[in-house]
Amino acid sequence: MYEPLSYNHWTHMAEPTQDPAGSTRPDLAELEPGELETALAAHGAPRFHAGQIYRWVYRVGVTDATLMTDLSKGLRATLASAFQLSTPRIVQDDLSSDGTRKLLLELADRSRVEAVYIPDTPAQTFCISTQVGCAMACGFCLTGKMGLVRHLTAGEIAGQVRVLAHATGLADKSFNIVLMGMGEPLHNYDNTMKALRMLHAASGFAMSPRRVTLSTVGIVPAMDRLAREPLMPNLAVSLHATTDEQRTALVPPNRKYPLADVLAACRRFPLKQRSRITFEYVLLDQVNDTPEDARRLVRLLSGMKAKVNLIPLNAAPGIAFDRPSDERVDAFARILAERDVSVSVRKSRGRDIRAACGQLIVEGSTTRRSAAQALAVHL
Ligand code: SAH
């Protein structure tokens, strides 16, 4: 198992909840409602305060327990002394000409991740990271080039939503979440699902899982596990190729979970009425964007409740592929549409601030691990 880095760097934190002594006070940001109730009971406080605390942390957005003014002074003091409340710190806030906003967030151990707000799609959408870096090593993805640095905790995943919701003024409005930032959510399964439970809490954001889309390279056992979750998000699968040979070259986990297995897992994935699985397909000029590829894709998806989201490559230095012309993208999309496959072409938002798909990377990361090594361990 991959060992997440331990949190022993509290001295670097500027938050009032920092713990210079490096003690292991429980973190309010890491507790799902039931755990918070238990922790309160252990301090002799009634369990129902958990809902109030959730409202302060998620809805109101306080990062300091002493500000939770509908709690007794005694309980506030207990929360402030016996717990901490970690909140990602905004270190950079970039606004794209199309309204996309990319936040660079620093975590308690000084790791950095990116979280993106994509307005008016027509929904308001937050694109959230689940890991620092990524072990999947997809050939066209900048995050993949970093290798995996570490998993995010549940509180850090939900914390990105807290910070985005308050930075955008949407904490009391409805928004969607796509787990399409840095990382592979199914490689950090437990923390990702715990974050969804925290975001679902009634006194917090009360997010419906229907508003959450989890995007994966297709880790089959984890997909089967997801299929049994009470809080099941929408599923998006990064397909990107129509033959095993090509998919293994582009998406290395395909070696362990080949196309037929990933598609079989999709076919048995329980779908609600009217919902479909999204298949993401990044278009690489002259590589996987030919009419034969499009026709093979139609055959692979036949009989499935599917929609295809074509993503013309977001090119970047260090990526050895090109973005196809609009004509090639249209021709590919047309072949799918003519054969009754629902298809959309993803508009690349935030390209001028490098907030687009696969462009999330934290520059100057020194803790790079070998992606190949991480894969060998985890898949
Ligand atoms: N690990 C998850 C989430 C990754 S990001 C997954 O693989 O699904 C979401 C999508 O962006 C994925 O489909 C990913 O393959 C795609 N992507 C990565 N790099 C890209 C790039 N340079 N241009 C366009 N899409 C890219």
mmCIF file of C-alpha atoms and ligand atoms in Angstrom:
data_model
loop_
_atom_site.group_PDB
_atom_site.id
_atom_site.type_symbol
_atom_site.label_atom_id
_atom_site.label_comp_id
_atom_site.label_asym_id
_atom_site.label_seq_id
_atom_site.Cartn_x
_atom_site.Cartn_y
_atom_site.Cartn_z
ATOM 1 C CA MET A 1 0.000 0.000 0.000
ATOM 2 C CA TYR A 2 1.043 3.536 -0.685
ATOM 3 C CA GLU A 3 1.761 5.371 2.532
ATOM 4 C CA PRO A 4 0.417 8.915 2.503
ATOM 5 C CA LEU A 5 2.915 11.429 3.843
ATOM 6 C CA SER A 6 2.280 12.064 7.488
ATOM 7 C CA TYR A 7 1.139 15.479 8.626
ATOM 8 C CA ASN A 8 4.094 16.592 10.622
ATOM 9 C CA HIS A 9 4.532 20.048 9.183
ATOM 10 C CA TRP A 10 2.019 22.039 11.171
ATOM 11 C CA THR A 11 4.648 24.614 11.995
ATOM 12 C CA HIS A 12 4.380 25.893 8.423
ATOM 13 C CA MET A 13 0.696 26.672 8.687
ATOM 14 C CA ALA A 14 -0.494 30.237 8.977
ATOM 15 C CA GLU A 15 -4.020 29.301 10.091
ATOM 16 C CA PRO A 16 -5.097 30.067 13.667
ATOM 17 C CA THR A 17 -5.792 26.363 14.124
ATOM 18 C CA GLN A 18 -2.197 25.445 13.544
ATOM 19 C CA ASP A 19 -0.596 23.227 16.090
ATOM 20 C CA PRO A 20 3.058 24.139 16.393
ATOM 21 C CA ALA A 21 3.629 21.248 18.753
ATOM 22 C CA GLY A 22 2.682 18.890 15.928
ATOM 23 C CA SER A 23 0.139 17.065 18.082
ATOM 24 C CA THR A 24 -2.508 14.868 16.579
ATOM 25 C CA ARG A 25 -5.598 16.818 17.564
ATOM 26 C CA PRO A 26 -8.527 15.567 15.512
ATOM 27 C CA ASP A 27 -9.270 17.771 12.530
ATOM 28 C CA LEU A 28 -12.870 18.961 12.217
ATOM 29 C CA ALA A 29 -12.332 19.095 8.459
ATOM 30 C CA GLU A 30 -11.671 15.345 8.388
ATOM 31 C CA LEU A 31 -14.732 14.175 10.293
ATOM 32 C CA GLU A 32 -17.872 12.981 8.576
ATOM 33 C CA PRO A 33 -21.093 13.664 10.515
ATOM 34 C CA GLY A 34 -21.178 10.398 12.477
ATOM 35 C CA GLU A 35 -17.522 10.739 13.460
ATOM 36 C CA LEU A 36 -18.067 14.312 14.564
ATOM 37 C CA GLU A 37 -20.995 13.249 16.751
ATOM 38 C CA THR A 38 -18.828 10.574 18.379
ATOM 39 C CA ALA A 39 -16.001 13.050 18.916
ATOM 40 C CA LEU A 40 -18.406 15.535 20.521
ATOM 41 C CA ALA A 41 -19.839 12.845 22.779
ATOM 42 C CA ALA A 42 -16.305 11.982 23.899
ATOM 43 C CA HIS A 43 -16.008 15.576 25.100
ATOM 44 C CA GLY A 44 -19.370 15.413 26.871
ATOM 45 C CA ALA A 45 -21.131 17.568 24.267
ATOM 46 C CA PRO A 46 -24.507 16.596 22.791
ATOM 47 C CA ARG A 47 -24.338 14.995 19.361
ATOM 48 C CA PHE A 48 -26.792 17.415 17.755
ATOM 49 C CA HIS A 49 -24.105 20.096 17.746
ATOM 50 C CA ALA A 50 -22.518 18.233 14.831
ATOM 51 C CA GLY A 51 -25.104 19.727 12.469
ATOM 52 C CA GLN A 52 -24.399 23.248 13.738
ATOM 53 C CA ILE A 53 -20.671 22.769 13.284
ATOM 54 C CA TYR A 54 -21.202 21.430 9.776
ATOM 55 C CA ARG A 55 -23.261 24.497 8.924
ATOM 56 C CA TRP A 56 -20.501 26.803 10.145
ATOM 57 C CA VAL A 57 -17.713 24.954 8.377
ATOM 58 C CA TYR A 58 -19.452 24.270 5.039
ATOM 59 C CA ARG A 59 -22.281 26.773 4.630
ATOM 60 C CA VAL A 60 -20.848 29.784 6.417
ATOM 61 C CA GLY A 61 -17.224 28.939 5.730
ATOM 62 C CA VAL A 62 -15.566 29.778 9.028
ATOM 63 C CA THR A 63 -12.084 28.398 9.550
ATOM 64 C CA ASP A 64 -11.936 29.126 13.265
ATOM 65 C CA ALA A 65 -14.171 27.384 15.818
ATOM 66 C CA THR A 66 -14.283 30.425 18.108
ATOM 67 C CA LEU A 67 -16.507 32.120 15.487
ATOM 68 C CA MET A 68 -19.294 29.521 15.795
ATOM 69 C CA THR A 69 -21.481 31.895 17.764
ATOM 70 C CA ASP A 70 -24.552 29.713 18.276
ATOM 71 C CA LEU A 71 -22.468 27.252 20.299
ATOM 72 C CA SER A 72 -21.847 27.802 23.988
ATOM 73 C CA LYS A 73 -18.604 29.534 24.920
ATOM 74 C CA GLY A 74 -17.506 26.326 26.643
ATOM 75 C CA LEU A 75 -17.999 24.191 23.558
ATOM 76 C CA ARG A 76 -16.291 26.766 21.351
ATOM 77 C CA ALA A 77 -13.310 26.724 23.682
ATOM 78 C CA THR A 78 -13.237 22.931 23.627
ATOM 79 C CA LEU A 79 -13.382 22.871 19.840
ATOM 80 C CA ALA A 80 -10.600 25.424 19.596
ATOM 81 C CA SER A 81 -8.309 23.651 22.048
ATOM 82 C CA ALA A 82 -9.006 19.975 21.417
ATOM 83 C CA PHE A 83 -9.489 20.060 17.628
ATOM 84 C CA GLN A 84 -7.994 21.707 14.622
ATOM 85 C CA LEU A 85 -9.761 22.864 11.475
ATOM 86 C CA SER A 86 -7.557 22.663 8.388
ATOM 87 C CA THR A 87 -8.595 24.656 5.352
ATOM 88 C CA PRO A 88 -6.697 24.796 2.059
ATOM 89 C CA ARG A 89 -5.095 28.202 1.618
ATOM 90 C CA ILE A 90 -5.447 30.055 -1.692
ATOM 91 C CA VAL A 91 -1.951 30.885 -2.913
ATOM 92 C CA GLN A 92 -2.901 31.863 -6.449
ATOM 93 C CA ASP A 93 -6.188 32.801 -8.081
ATOM 94 C CA ASP A 94 -6.179 33.014 -11.900
ATOM 95 C CA LEU A 95 -9.140 34.234 -13.910
ATOM 96 C CA SER A 96 -9.406 33.171 -17.541
ATOM 97 C CA SER A 97 -10.896 35.369 -20.248
ATOM 98 C CA ASP A 98 -13.805 32.889 -20.454
ATOM 99 C CA GLY A 99 -14.625 33.209 -16.749
ATOM 100 C CA THR A 100 -12.911 29.983 -15.653
ATOM 101 C CA ARG A 101 -11.094 30.487 -12.388
ATOM 102 C CA LYS A 102 -8.188 28.338 -11.259
ATOM 103 C CA LEU A 103 -7.191 28.279 -7.612
ATOM 104 C CA LEU A 104 -3.814 27.023 -6.532
ATOM 105 C CA LEU A 105 -4.334 25.690 -3.022
ATOM 106 C CA GLU A 106 -1.766 24.940 -0.371
ATOM 107 C CA LEU A 107 -2.451 22.172 2.118
ATOM 108 C CA ALA A 108 -1.255 21.740 5.680
ATOM 109 C CA ASP A 109 1.933 19.931 4.648
ATOM 110 C CA ARG A 110 2.597 22.578 1.977
ATOM 111 C CA SER A 111 1.618 20.277 -0.858
ATOM 112 C CA ARG A 112 -0.248 22.100 -3.581
ATOM 113 C CA VAL A 113 -3.230 21.155 -5.702
ATOM 114 C CA GLU A 114 -5.395 22.954 -8.199
ATOM 115 C CA ALA A 115 -9.162 23.365 -8.138
ATOM 116 C CA VAL A 116 -11.090 25.009 -10.958
ATOM 117 C CA TYR A 117 -14.405 26.852 -11.157
ATOM 118 C CA ILE A 118 -16.070 26.570 -14.568
ATOM 119 C CA PRO A 119 -19.078 28.908 -14.716
ATOM 120 C CA ASP A 120 -22.255 28.687 -16.774
ATOM 121 C CA THR A 121 -21.917 25.372 -18.581
ATOM 122 C CA PRO A 122 -24.917 26.103 -17.981
ATOM 123 C CA ALA A 123 -24.373 24.714 -14.463
ATOM 124 C CA GLN A 124 -21.772 26.090 -12.094
ATOM 125 C CA THR A 125 -19.092 23.432 -11.915
ATOM 126 C CA PHE A 126 -16.174 22.828 -9.577
ATOM 127 C CA CYS A 127 -13.378 20.622 -10.874
ATOM 128 C CA ILE A 128 -11.653 19.038 -7.886
ATOM 129 C CA SER A 129 -8.404 17.136 -7.344
ATOM 130 C CA THR A 130 -8.184 13.835 -5.493
ATOM 131 C CA GLN A 131 -4.401 13.386 -5.384
ATOM 132 C CA VAL A 132 -1.254 15.482 -5.499
ATOM 133 C CA GLY A 133 0.041 14.360 -8.889
ATOM 134 C CA CYS A 134 -1.158 11.081 -10.386
ATOM 135 C CA ALA A 135 0.237 7.581 -10.834
ATOM 136 C CA MET A 136 -1.646 6.729 -14.032
ATOM 137 C CA ALA A 137 0.924 8.294 -16.366
ATOM 138 C CA CYS A 138 -1.386 8.904 -19.341
ATOM 139 C CA GLY A 139 0.865 9.997 -22.181
ATOM 140 C CA PHE A 140 -0.956 13.250 -22.981
ATOM 141 C CA CYS A 141 -1.612 14.490 -19.429
ATOM 142 C CA LEU A 142 0.631 16.940 -17.635
ATOM 143 C CA THR A 143 -0.461 15.817 -14.171
ATOM 144 C CA GLY A 144 0.534 12.295 -15.196
ATOM 145 C CA LYS A 145 4.051 13.546 -15.850
ATOM 146 C CA MET A 146 4.380 14.539 -12.175
ATOM 147 C CA GLY A 147 3.933 11.030 -10.893
ATOM 148 C CA LEU A 148 2.031 10.477 -7.671
ATOM 149 C CA VAL A 149 3.120 12.604 -4.753
ATOM 150 C CA ARG A 150 0.385 11.548 -2.334
ATOM 151 C CA HIS A 151 -3.301 10.883 -1.904
ATOM 152 C CA LEU A 152 -5.466 13.727 -0.638
ATOM 153 C CA THR A 153 -7.373 13.186 2.589
ATOM 154 C CA ALA A 154 -11.181 13.331 2.566
ATOM 155 C CA GLY A 155 -11.014 16.696 4.312
ATOM 156 C CA GLU A 156 -8.661 18.053 1.658
ATOM 157 C CA ILE A 157 -10.953 16.877 -1.143
ATOM 158 C CA ALA A 158 -14.060 18.370 0.500
ATOM 159 C CA GLY A 159 -11.953 21.374 1.571
ATOM 160 C CA GLN A 160 -11.402 22.350 -2.068
ATOM 161 C CA VAL A 161 -15.178 22.536 -2.459
ATOM 162 C CA ARG A 162 -15.486 24.653 0.686
ATOM 163 C CA VAL A 163 -12.869 27.081 -0.567
ATOM 164 C CA LEU A 164 -14.297 27.283 -4.101
ATOM 165 C CA ALA A 165 -17.883 27.671 -2.880
ATOM 166 C CA HIS A 166 -16.939 30.627 -0.706
ATOM 167 C CA ALA A 167 -14.510 32.178 -3.194
ATOM 168 C CA THR A 168 -17.262 32.171 -5.832
ATOM 169 C CA GLY A 169 -20.178 33.099 -3.566
ATOM 170 C CA LEU A 170 -21.960 29.838 -4.382
ATOM 171 C CA ALA A 171 -22.068 28.268 -0.912
ATOM 172 C CA ASP A 172 -25.855 28.637 -0.749
ATOM 173 C CA LYS A 173 -26.509 27.942 -4.423
ATOM 174 C CA SER A 174 -26.390 24.735 -6.378
ATOM 175 C CA PHE A 175 -23.251 23.623 -8.130
ATOM 176 C CA ASN A 176 -21.880 20.494 -9.732
ATOM 177 C CA ILE A 177 -18.647 18.738 -8.920
ATOM 178 C CA VAL A 178 -16.486 16.871 -11.390
ATOM 179 C CA LEU A 179 -13.646 14.782 -10.001
ATOM 180 C CA MET A 180 -11.534 15.628 -13.021
ATOM 181 C CA GLY A 181 -8.738 17.637 -11.474
ATOM 182 C CA MET A 182 -5.385 16.186 -10.505
ATOM 183 C CA GLY A 183 -5.372 12.511 -9.660
ATOM 184 C CA GLU A 184 -7.273 9.289 -10.181
ATOM 185 C CA PRO A 185 -10.231 9.210 -7.770
ATOM 186 C CA LEU A 186 -10.570 5.416 -7.784
ATOM 187 C CA HIS A 187 -6.910 5.094 -6.794
ATOM 188 C CA ASN A 188 -7.837 7.077 -3.661
ATOM 189 C CA TYR A 189 -11.145 5.343 -3.193
ATOM 190 C CA ASP A 190 -11.877 5.570 0.523
ATOM 191 C CA ASN A 191 -10.949 9.212 0.904
ATOM 192 C CA THR A 192 -12.912 10.170 -2.203
ATOM 193 C CA MET A 193 -16.051 8.404 -1.001
ATOM 194 C CA LYS A 194 -15.693 9.846 2.476
ATOM 195 C CA ALA A 195 -15.435 13.331 0.951
ATOM 196 C CA LEU A 196 -18.692 12.683 -0.930
ATOM 197 C CA ARG A 197 -20.377 11.723 2.332
ATOM 198 C CA MET A 198 -19.125 14.940 3.938
ATOM 199 C CA LEU A 199 -20.399 17.016 1.005
ATOM 200 C CA HIS A 200 -23.740 15.198 1.185
ATOM 201 C CA ALA A 201 -24.331 16.079 4.864
ATOM 202 C CA ALA A 202 -27.675 17.833 5.235
ATOM 203 C CA SER A 203 -26.389 20.703 7.369
ATOM 204 C CA GLY A 204 -23.434 21.241 5.041
ATOM 205 C CA PHE A 205 -23.797 21.510 1.273
ATOM 206 C CA ALA A 206 -26.395 18.705 1.131
ATOM 207 C CA MET A 207 -24.999 17.734 -2.256
ATOM 208 C CA SER A 208 -26.871 15.118 -4.192
ATOM 209 C CA PRO A 209 -24.593 12.463 -5.719
ATOM 210 C CA ARG A 210 -26.392 13.219 -9.000
ATOM 211 C CA ARG A 211 -24.497 16.482 -9.069
ATOM 212 C CA VAL A 212 -21.148 14.735 -8.796
ATOM 213 C CA THR A 213 -19.302 13.088 -11.693
ATOM 214 C CA LEU A 214 -16.382 10.801 -10.985
ATOM 215 C CA SER A 215 -13.962 10.354 -13.865
ATOM 216 C CA THR A 216 -11.699 7.311 -13.961
ATOM 217 C CA VAL A 217 -9.173 5.590 -16.206
ATOM 218 C CA GLY A 218 -11.153 2.406 -15.492
ATOM 219 C CA ILE A 219 -9.864 0.541 -12.451
ATOM 220 C CA VAL A 220 -12.263 -2.366 -12.725
ATOM 221 C CA PRO A 221 -12.467 -3.681 -9.127
ATOM 222 C CA ALA A 222 -12.984 -0.128 -7.870
ATOM 223 C CA MET A 223 -15.718 0.443 -10.472
ATOM 224 C CA ASP A 224 -17.503 -2.653 -9.176
ATOM 225 C CA ARG A 225 -17.159 -1.374 -5.647
ATOM 226 C CA LEU A 226 -18.516 2.015 -6.679
ATOM 227 C CA ALA A 227 -21.526 0.256 -8.184
ATOM 228 C CA ARG A 228 -22.559 -0.789 -4.661
ATOM 229 C CA GLU A 229 -22.149 2.595 -2.954
ATOM 230 C CA PRO A 230 -25.204 4.172 -1.358
ATOM 231 C CA LEU A 231 -23.977 7.580 -2.563
ATOM 232 C CA MET A 232 -23.204 6.771 -6.160
ATOM 233 C CA PRO A 233 -21.894 9.597 -8.336
ATOM 234 C CA ASN A 234 -22.277 9.757 -12.105
ATOM 235 C CA LEU A 235 -19.560 7.796 -13.857
ATOM 236 C CA ALA A 236 -17.237 9.064 -16.573
ATOM 237 C CA VAL A 237 -14.666 6.708 -18.078
ATOM 238 C CA SER A 238 -11.574 7.901 -19.888
ATOM 239 C CA LEU A 239 -11.483 5.618 -22.918
ATOM 240 C CA HIS A 240 -9.224 7.503 -25.361
ATOM 241 C CA ALA A 241 -8.552 4.570 -27.678
ATOM 242 C CA THR A 242 -10.379 1.714 -29.374
ATOM 243 C CA THR A 243 -7.730 -1.015 -29.441
ATOM 244 C CA ASP A 244 -5.838 -2.451 -26.490
ATOM 245 C CA GLU A 245 -2.533 -1.812 -28.166
ATOM 246 C CA GLN A 246 -3.210 1.871 -28.571
ATOM 247 C CA ARG A 247 -4.950 2.292 -25.228
ATOM 248 C CA THR A 248 -2.084 0.657 -23.362
ATOM 249 C CA ALA A 249 0.285 3.085 -25.065
ATOM 250 C CA LEU A 250 -1.835 6.099 -24.050
ATOM 251 C CA VAL A 251 -3.392 4.955 -20.760
ATOM 252 C CA PRO A 252 -0.945 2.507 -19.095
ATOM 253 C CA PRO A 253 -3.461 0.999 -16.599
ATOM 254 C CA ASN A 254 -5.039 -0.614 -19.662
ATOM 255 C CA ARG A 255 -2.369 -3.304 -19.408
ATOM 256 C CA LYS A 256 -3.992 -4.539 -16.232
ATOM 257 C CA TYR A 257 -7.595 -3.582 -17.074
ATOM 258 C CA PRO A 258 -8.002 -3.960 -20.831
ATOM 259 C CA LEU A 259 -10.817 -2.457 -22.869
ATOM 260 C CA ALA A 260 -13.081 -5.503 -22.749
ATOM 261 C CA ASP A 261 -12.896 -5.625 -18.939
ATOM 262 C CA VAL A 262 -13.493 -1.888 -18.525
ATOM 263 C CA LEU A 263 -16.464 -1.994 -20.896
ATOM 264 C CA ALA A 264 -17.882 -5.079 -19.163
ATOM 265 C CA ALA A 265 -17.685 -3.202 -15.848
ATOM 266 C CA CYS A 266 -19.538 -0.309 -17.508
ATOM 267 C CA ARG A 267 -22.221 -2.639 -18.840
ATOM 268 C CA ARG A 268 -22.920 -4.002 -15.378
ATOM 269 C CA PHE A 269 -22.759 -0.593 -13.694
ATOM 270 C CA PRO A 270 -26.221 0.229 -12.338
ATOM 271 C CA LEU A 271 -27.621 3.326 -13.990
ATOM 272 C CA LYS A 272 -30.554 5.353 -12.853
ATOM 273 C CA GLN A 273 -33.328 5.975 -15.304
ATOM 274 C CA ARG A 274 -32.361 8.450 -17.991
ATOM 275 C CA SER A 275 -28.727 8.497 -16.922
ATOM 276 C CA ARG A 276 -25.785 7.339 -19.017
ATOM 277 C CA ILE A 277 -22.115 6.650 -18.625
ATOM 278 C CA THR A 278 -19.918 9.332 -20.129
ATOM 279 C CA PHE A 279 -16.968 8.127 -22.176
ATOM 280 C CA GLU A 280 -14.230 10.691 -22.466
ATOM 281 C CA TYR A 281 -12.124 10.481 -25.573
ATOM 282 C CA VAL A 282 -9.206 12.839 -25.985
ATOM 283 C CA LEU A 283 -8.556 13.443 -29.684
ATOM 284 C CA LEU A 284 -4.886 13.324 -30.679
ATOM 285 C CA ASP A 285 -4.077 14.437 -34.189
ATOM 286 C CA GLN A 286 -3.437 11.488 -36.537
ATOM 287 C CA VAL A 287 -3.205 9.098 -33.593
ATOM 288 C CA ASN A 288 -6.703 8.093 -32.445
ATOM 289 C CA ASP A 289 -8.861 10.455 -34.501
ATOM 290 C CA THR A 290 -9.348 8.554 -37.755
ATOM 291 C CA PRO A 291 -12.725 7.492 -39.190
ATOM 292 C CA GLU A 292 -11.790 3.865 -38.387
ATOM 293 C CA ASP A 293 -11.291 4.821 -34.740
ATOM 294 C CA ALA A 294 -14.694 6.498 -34.709
ATOM 295 C CA ARG A 295 -16.370 3.436 -36.216
ATOM 296 C CA ARG A 296 -14.625 1.100 -33.777
ATOM 297 C CA LEU A 297 -15.774 3.328 -30.927
ATOM 298 C CA VAL A 298 -19.374 3.022 -32.112
ATOM 299 C CA ARG A 299 -19.044 -0.760 -32.129
ATOM 300 C CA LEU A 300 -17.473 -0.886 -28.658
ATOM 301 C CA LEU A 301 -20.322 1.137 -27.177
ATOM 302 C CA SER A 302 -23.157 -0.547 -29.013
ATOM 303 C CA GLY A 303 -26.138 -1.317 -26.802
ATOM 304 C CA MET A 304 -24.813 0.743 -23.929
ATOM 305 C CA LYS A 305 -26.440 3.767 -22.318
ATOM 306 C CA ALA A 306 -23.489 5.928 -23.220
ATOM 307 C CA LYS A 307 -22.578 9.408 -24.265
ATOM 308 C CA VAL A 308 -19.214 10.334 -25.688
ATOM 309 C CA ASN A 309 -17.428 13.488 -24.701
ATOM 310 C CA LEU A 310 -14.720 14.300 -27.217
ATOM 311 C CA ILE A 311 -11.871 16.370 -25.807
ATOM 312 C CA PRO A 312 -9.583 17.831 -28.466
ATOM 313 C CA LEU A 313 -6.138 17.649 -26.894
ATOM 314 C CA ASN A 314 -5.094 20.584 -24.782
ATOM 315 C CA ALA A 315 -1.563 20.800 -26.008
ATOM 316 C CA ALA A 316 1.260 21.786 -23.698
ATOM 317 C CA PRO A 317 5.028 21.789 -23.724
ATOM 318 C CA GLY A 318 6.241 18.312 -22.908
ATOM 319 C CA ILE A 319 3.200 16.634 -24.465
ATOM 320 C CA ALA A 320 4.259 14.731 -27.578
ATOM 321 C CA PHE A 321 0.903 14.983 -29.357
ATOM 322 C CA ASP A 322 -0.958 17.610 -31.346
ATOM 323 C CA ARG A 323 -4.493 18.878 -31.238
ATOM 324 C CA PRO A 324 -6.440 17.861 -34.346
ATOM 325 C CA SER A 325 -7.978 20.471 -36.632
ATOM 326 C CA ASP A 326 -11.615 21.419 -36.070
ATOM 327 C CA GLU A 327 -12.423 19.611 -39.331
ATOM 328 C CA ARG A 328 -11.012 16.344 -38.024
ATOM 329 C CA VAL A 329 -12.865 16.785 -34.717
ATOM 330 C CA ASP A 330 -16.142 17.447 -36.593
ATOM 331 C CA ALA A 331 -15.639 14.466 -38.885
ATOM 332 C CA PHE A 332 -15.077 12.186 -35.889
ATOM 333 C CA ALA A 333 -18.104 13.548 -34.041
ATOM 334 C CA ARG A 334 -20.283 13.212 -37.144
ATOM 335 C CA ILE A 335 -19.518 9.496 -37.527
ATOM 336 C CA LEU A 336 -20.707 8.912 -33.973
ATOM 337 C CA ALA A 337 -23.792 11.091 -34.280
ATOM 338 C CA GLU A 338 -24.831 9.461 -37.575
ATOM 339 C CA ARG A 339 -24.786 6.101 -35.832
ATOM 340 C CA ASP A 340 -26.949 7.370 -32.963
ATOM 341 C CA VAL A 341 -24.204 7.681 -30.406
ATOM 342 C CA SER A 342 -24.809 10.741 -28.287
ATOM 343 C CA VAL A 343 -21.732 12.919 -28.625
ATOM 344 C CA SER A 344 -20.498 16.295 -27.442
ATOM 345 C CA VAL A 345 -17.246 18.111 -28.004
ATOM 346 C CA ARG A 346 -15.812 19.578 -24.840
ATOM 347 C CA LYS A 347 -15.051 23.229 -25.122
ATOM 348 C CA SER A 348 -11.714 23.803 -23.509
ATOM 349 C CA ARG A 349 -12.218 26.302 -20.775
ATOM 350 C CA GLY A 350 -9.449 28.224 -19.148
ATOM 351 C CA ARG A 351 -6.744 27.301 -21.631
ATOM 352 C CA ASP A 352 -5.106 30.707 -21.260
ATOM 353 C CA ILE A 353 -4.496 30.016 -17.550
ATOM 354 C CA ARG A 354 -3.744 26.335 -18.055
ATOM 355 C CA ALA A 355 -6.855 25.250 -16.195
ATOM 356 C CA ALA A 356 -8.049 22.936 -18.975
ATOM 357 C CA CYS A 357 -8.187 19.138 -18.760
ATOM 358 C CA GLY A 358 -4.836 17.519 -18.275
ATOM 359 C CA GLN A 359 -3.110 20.838 -17.801
ATOM 360 C CA LEU A 360 -3.187 20.840 -14.040
ATOM 361 C CA ILE A 361 0.299 20.560 -12.704
ATOM 362 C CA VAL A 362 2.008 22.134 -9.788
ATOM 363 C CA GLU A 363 5.190 23.672 -11.017
ATOM 364 C CA GLY A 364 8.391 23.112 -9.139
ATOM 365 C CA SER A 365 7.154 19.969 -7.441
ATOM 366 C CA THR A 366 10.214 18.321 -5.982
ATOM 367 C CA THR A 367 8.608 15.245 -4.530
ATOM 368 C CA ARG A 368 8.151 13.447 -7.815
ATOM 369 C CA ARG A 369 7.796 9.699 -7.601
ATOM 370 C CA SER A 370 8.245 7.392 -10.485
ATOM 371 C CA ALA A 371 4.803 6.874 -11.951
ATOM 372 C CA ALA A 372 5.787 3.481 -13.305
ATOM 373 C CA GLN A 373 6.900 2.422 -9.866
ATOM 374 C CA ALA A 374 3.669 3.625 -8.276
ATOM 375 C CA LEU A 375 1.625 1.791 -10.875
ATOM 376 C CA ALA A 376 3.463 -1.441 -10.303
ATOM 377 C CA VAL A 377 2.573 -1.202 -6.643
ATOM 378 C CA HIS A 378 -1.048 -0.197 -6.932
ATOM 379 C CA LEU A 379 -2.719 -1.737 -9.913
HETATM 380 N N1 SAH B 1 -7.919 10.343 -13.535
HETATM 381 C C1 SAH B 1 -9.226 10.700 -14.041
HETATM 382 C C2 SAH B 1 -9.435 12.218 -14.056
HETATM 383 C C3 SAH B 1 -8.467 12.878 -14.985
HETATM 384 S S1 SAH B 1 -8.756 14.414 -15.741
HETATM 385 C C4 SAH B 1 -9.406 10.153 -15.439
HETATM 386 O O1 SAH B 1 -8.424 9.763 -16.048
HETATM 387 O O2 SAH B 1 -10.524 10.094 -15.925
HETATM 388 C C5 SAH B 1 -10.178 14.341 -16.700
HETATM 389 C C6 SAH B 1 -9.997 14.071 -18.190
HETATM 390 O O3 SAH B 1 -9.040 14.924 -18.852
HETATM 391 C C7 SAH B 1 -9.540 12.646 -18.458
HETATM 392 O O4 SAH B 1 -10.373 12.075 -19.425
HETATM 393 C C8 SAH B 1 -8.153 12.862 -18.982
HETATM 394 O O5 SAH B 1 -7.711 11.780 -19.763
HETATM 395 C C9 SAH B 1 -8.316 14.145 -19.770
HETATM 396 N N2 SAH B 1 -7.046 14.768 -20.141
HETATM 397 C C10 SAH B 1 -5.842 14.610 -19.564
HETATM 398 N N3 SAH B 1 -4.912 15.331 -20.201
HETATM 399 C C11 SAH B 1 -5.525 15.973 -21.210
HETATM 400 C C12 SAH B 1 -5.092 16.896 -22.210
HETATM 401 N N4 SAH B 1 -3.827 17.307 -22.286
HETATM 402 N N5 SAH B 1 -6.009 17.352 -23.079
HETATM 403 C C13 SAH B 1 -7.300 16.961 -22.990
HETATM 404 N N6 SAH B 1 -7.765 16.127 -22.064
HETATM 405 C C14 SAH B 1 -6.896 15.622 -21.184
#
